[in-house]
Short mmCIF file of C-alpha atoms in Angstrom, two decimals:
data_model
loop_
_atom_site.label_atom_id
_atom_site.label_comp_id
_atom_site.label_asym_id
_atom_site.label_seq_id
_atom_site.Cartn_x
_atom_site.Cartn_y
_atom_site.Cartn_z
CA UNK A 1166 -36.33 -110.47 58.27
CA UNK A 1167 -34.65 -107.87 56.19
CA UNK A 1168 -30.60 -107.47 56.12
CA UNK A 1169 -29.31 -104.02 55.82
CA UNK A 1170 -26.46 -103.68 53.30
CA UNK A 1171 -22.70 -103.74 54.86
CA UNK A 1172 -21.03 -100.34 55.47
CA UNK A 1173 -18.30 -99.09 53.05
CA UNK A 1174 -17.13 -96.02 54.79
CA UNK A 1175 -15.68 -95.50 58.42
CA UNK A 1176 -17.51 -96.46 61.52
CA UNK A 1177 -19.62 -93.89 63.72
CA UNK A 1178 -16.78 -94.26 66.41
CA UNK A 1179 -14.05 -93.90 63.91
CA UNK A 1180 -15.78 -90.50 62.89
CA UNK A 1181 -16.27 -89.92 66.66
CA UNK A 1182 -12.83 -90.42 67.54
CA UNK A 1183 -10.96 -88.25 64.88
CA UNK A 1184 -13.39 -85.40 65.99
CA UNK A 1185 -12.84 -85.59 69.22
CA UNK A 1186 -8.58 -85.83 68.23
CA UNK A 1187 -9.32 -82.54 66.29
CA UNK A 1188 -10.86 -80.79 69.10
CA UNK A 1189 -8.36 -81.82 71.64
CA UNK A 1190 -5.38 -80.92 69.38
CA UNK A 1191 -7.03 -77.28 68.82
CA UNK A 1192 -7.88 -76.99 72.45
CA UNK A 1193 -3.44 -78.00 73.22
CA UNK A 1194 -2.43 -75.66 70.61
CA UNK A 1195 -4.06 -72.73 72.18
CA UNK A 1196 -3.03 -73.96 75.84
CA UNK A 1197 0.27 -74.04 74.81
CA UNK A 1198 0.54 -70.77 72.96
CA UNK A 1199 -0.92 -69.46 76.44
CA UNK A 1200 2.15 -70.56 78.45
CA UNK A 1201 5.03 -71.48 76.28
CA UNK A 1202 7.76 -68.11 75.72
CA UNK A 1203 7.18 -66.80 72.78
CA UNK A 1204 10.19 -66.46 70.21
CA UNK A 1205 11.42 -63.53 69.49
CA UNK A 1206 11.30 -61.92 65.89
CA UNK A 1207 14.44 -62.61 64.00
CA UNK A 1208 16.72 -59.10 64.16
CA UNK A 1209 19.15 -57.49 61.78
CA UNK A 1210 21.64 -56.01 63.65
CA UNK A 1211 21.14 -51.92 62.49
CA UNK A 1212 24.77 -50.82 63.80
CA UNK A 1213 28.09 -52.94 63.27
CA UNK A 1214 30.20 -54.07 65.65
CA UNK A 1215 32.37 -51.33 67.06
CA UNK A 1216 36.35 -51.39 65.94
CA UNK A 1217 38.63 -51.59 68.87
CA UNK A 1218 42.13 -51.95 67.41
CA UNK A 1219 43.70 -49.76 64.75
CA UNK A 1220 42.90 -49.51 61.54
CA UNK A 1221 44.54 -51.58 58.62
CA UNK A 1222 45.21 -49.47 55.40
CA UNK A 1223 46.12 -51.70 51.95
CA UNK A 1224 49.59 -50.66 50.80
CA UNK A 1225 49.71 -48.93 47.71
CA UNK A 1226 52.05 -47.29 45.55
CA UNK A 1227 52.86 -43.62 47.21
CA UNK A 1228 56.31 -42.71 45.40
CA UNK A 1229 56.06 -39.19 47.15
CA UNK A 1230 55.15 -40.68 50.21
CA UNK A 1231 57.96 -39.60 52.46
CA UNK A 1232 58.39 -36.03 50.20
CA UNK A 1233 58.87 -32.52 52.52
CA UNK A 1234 55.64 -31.94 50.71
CA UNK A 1235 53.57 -34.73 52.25
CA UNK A 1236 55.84 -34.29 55.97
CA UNK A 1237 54.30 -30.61 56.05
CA UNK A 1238 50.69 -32.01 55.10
CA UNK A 1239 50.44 -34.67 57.09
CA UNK A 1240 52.19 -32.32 60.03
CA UNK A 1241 49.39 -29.86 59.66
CA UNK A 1242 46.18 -32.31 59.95
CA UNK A 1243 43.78 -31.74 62.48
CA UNK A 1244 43.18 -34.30 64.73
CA UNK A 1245 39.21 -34.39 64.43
CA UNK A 1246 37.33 -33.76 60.89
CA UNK A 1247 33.28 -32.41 60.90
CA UNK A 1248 31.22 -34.53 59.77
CA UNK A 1249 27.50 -32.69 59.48
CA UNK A 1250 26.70 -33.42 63.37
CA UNK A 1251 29.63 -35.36 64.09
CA UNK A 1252 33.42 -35.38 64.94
CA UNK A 1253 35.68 -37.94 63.29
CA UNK A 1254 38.77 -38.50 65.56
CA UNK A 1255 42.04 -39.65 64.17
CA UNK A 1256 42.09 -43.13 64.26
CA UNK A 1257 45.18 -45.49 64.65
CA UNK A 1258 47.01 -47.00 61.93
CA UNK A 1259 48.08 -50.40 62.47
CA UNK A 1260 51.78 -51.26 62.04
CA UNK A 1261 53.37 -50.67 59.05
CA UNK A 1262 51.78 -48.02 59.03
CA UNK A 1263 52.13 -46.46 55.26
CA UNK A 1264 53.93 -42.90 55.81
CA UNK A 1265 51.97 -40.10 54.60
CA UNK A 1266 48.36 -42.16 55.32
CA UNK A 1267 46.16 -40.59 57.98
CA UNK A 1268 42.70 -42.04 58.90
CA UNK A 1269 39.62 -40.42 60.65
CA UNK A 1270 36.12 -42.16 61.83
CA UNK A 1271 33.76 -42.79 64.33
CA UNK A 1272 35.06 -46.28 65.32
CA UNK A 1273 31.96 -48.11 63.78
CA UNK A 1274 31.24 -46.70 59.88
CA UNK A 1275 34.24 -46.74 57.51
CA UNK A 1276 36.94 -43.90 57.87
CA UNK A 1277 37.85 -41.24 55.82
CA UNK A 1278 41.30 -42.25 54.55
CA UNK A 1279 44.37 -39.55 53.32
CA UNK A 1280 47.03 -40.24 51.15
CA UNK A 1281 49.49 -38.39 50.34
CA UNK A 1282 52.37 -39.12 47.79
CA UNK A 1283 50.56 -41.70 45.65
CA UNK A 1284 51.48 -41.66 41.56
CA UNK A 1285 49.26 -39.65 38.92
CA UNK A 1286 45.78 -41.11 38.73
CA UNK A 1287 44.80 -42.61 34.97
CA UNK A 1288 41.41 -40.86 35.39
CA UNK A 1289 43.38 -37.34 35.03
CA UNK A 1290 43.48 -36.94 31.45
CA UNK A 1291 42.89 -33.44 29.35
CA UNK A 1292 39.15 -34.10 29.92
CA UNK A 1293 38.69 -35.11 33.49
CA UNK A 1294 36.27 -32.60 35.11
CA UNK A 1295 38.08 -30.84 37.94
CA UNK A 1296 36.35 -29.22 40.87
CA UNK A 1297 37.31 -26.28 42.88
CA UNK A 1298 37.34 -26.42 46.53
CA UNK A 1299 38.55 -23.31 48.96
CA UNK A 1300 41.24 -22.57 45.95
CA UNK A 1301 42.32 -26.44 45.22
CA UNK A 1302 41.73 -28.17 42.18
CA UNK A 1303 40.39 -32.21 43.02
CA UNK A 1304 39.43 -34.76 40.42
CA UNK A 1305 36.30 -36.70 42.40
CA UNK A 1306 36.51 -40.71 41.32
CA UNK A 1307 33.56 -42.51 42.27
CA UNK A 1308 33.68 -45.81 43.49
CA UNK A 1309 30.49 -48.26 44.97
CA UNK A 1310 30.77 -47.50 48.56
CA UNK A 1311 32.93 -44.13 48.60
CA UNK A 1312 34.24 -41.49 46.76
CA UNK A 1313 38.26 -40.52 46.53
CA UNK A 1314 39.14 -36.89 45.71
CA UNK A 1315 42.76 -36.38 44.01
CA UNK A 1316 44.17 -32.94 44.75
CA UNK A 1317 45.51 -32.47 41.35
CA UNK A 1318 47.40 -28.76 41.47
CA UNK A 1319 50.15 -29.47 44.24
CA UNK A 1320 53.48 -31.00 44.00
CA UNK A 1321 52.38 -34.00 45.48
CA UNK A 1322 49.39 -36.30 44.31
CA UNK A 1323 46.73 -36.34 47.30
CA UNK A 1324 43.71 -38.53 47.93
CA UNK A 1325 41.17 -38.06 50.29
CA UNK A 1326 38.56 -41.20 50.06
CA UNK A 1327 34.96 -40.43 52.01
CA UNK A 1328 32.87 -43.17 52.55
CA UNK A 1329 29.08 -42.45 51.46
CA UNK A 1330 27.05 -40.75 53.71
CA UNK A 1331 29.94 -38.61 55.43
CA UNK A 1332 29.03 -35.12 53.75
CA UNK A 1333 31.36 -32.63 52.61
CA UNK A 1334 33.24 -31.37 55.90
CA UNK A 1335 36.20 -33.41 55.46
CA UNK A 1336 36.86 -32.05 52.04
CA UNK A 1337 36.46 -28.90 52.76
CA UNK A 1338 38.48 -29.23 55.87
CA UNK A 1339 41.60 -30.90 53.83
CA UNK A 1340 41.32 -28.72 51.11
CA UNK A 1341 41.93 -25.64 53.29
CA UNK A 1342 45.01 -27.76 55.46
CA UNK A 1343 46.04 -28.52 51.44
CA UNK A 1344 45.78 -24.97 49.96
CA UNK A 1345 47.86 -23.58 53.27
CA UNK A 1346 50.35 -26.23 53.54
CA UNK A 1347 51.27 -27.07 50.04
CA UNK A 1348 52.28 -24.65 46.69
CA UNK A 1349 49.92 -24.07 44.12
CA UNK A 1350 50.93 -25.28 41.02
CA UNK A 1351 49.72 -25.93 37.37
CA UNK A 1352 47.50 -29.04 36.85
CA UNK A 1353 49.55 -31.68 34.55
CA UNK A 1354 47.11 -34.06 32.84
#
């Protein structure tokens, strides 16, 4: 009588049974992607939540704020600005509201923001390169999400700050409101 030699690895059944396991566990997988929901793709929201209050404006230092000059500005502002394609109301300004601050938007992107009144800006030195719009000198600042123009040839210190994206309308708008409304005047660097 011979004797075979003892096994070492796992049984025929063991091999059997994880098979079988495998099979089973491929067949549930695809069952269940048959008939279980399937979740949705995560989603980045593309438009932000519309405002629905007024709009709160950071105080800052507008000496000239309650001036004739900036009354008879502010006075003669439209109450819509073009925008390429669209129409920027006048928004709300929520209480205190600063005097001589006027805001215009769409309710959802940032507004175009006036002031009028503030103190010289430090960028407008003998240098500073001034640009000419409808007959009013502006010094354009640029800053990461926006851009503030500083009328620069009035009696009063004006700053109209566009968010990016918004085009030139409101510019050109303000500067013909500012050429009308306010006295020309030599620029003081």
């Amino acid at each position: 009588m011979s004797v075979s030699p003892p096994r070492t690895g796992p049984s025929r059944a063991t091999v059997v049974a994880a098979v079988v396991l495998v099979g089973l566990l491929a067949v549930g997988v695809v069952v269940a992607s048959r008939f279980l929901p399937e979740e949705p793709a995560p989603t980045t929201p593309t438009t932000a939540a519309p405002r629905t209050g007024p709009i709160g404006l950071v105080p800052v230092d507008a000496p000239e704020s309650g001036s004739t000059h900036c009354a008879a500005l502010v006075a003669a502002l439209p109450s819509s600005l073009a925008s390429g394609s669209a129409t920027l109301a006048k928004l709300p300004v929520a209480e205190p509201a600063p005097v001589g601050a006027v805001a215009w938007g769409d309710r959802v992107g940032d507004p175009v923001i006036l002031r009028c009144g503030l103190g010289k800006p430090p960028e407008l030195t003998a240098t500073a390169a001034l640009r000419e719009v409808s007959g009013v000198k502006w010094l354009p600042v640029d800053g990461s999400d926006s851009q503030t123009w500083f009328v620069v040839d009035r009696p009063v210190f004006v700053a109209l700050t566009l968010p990016k994206g918004v085009g030139t309308g409101p510019l050109q708008t303000v500067s013909e409101i500012v050429g009308k409304s306010l006295p020309a005047q030599k620029v003081q660097p």
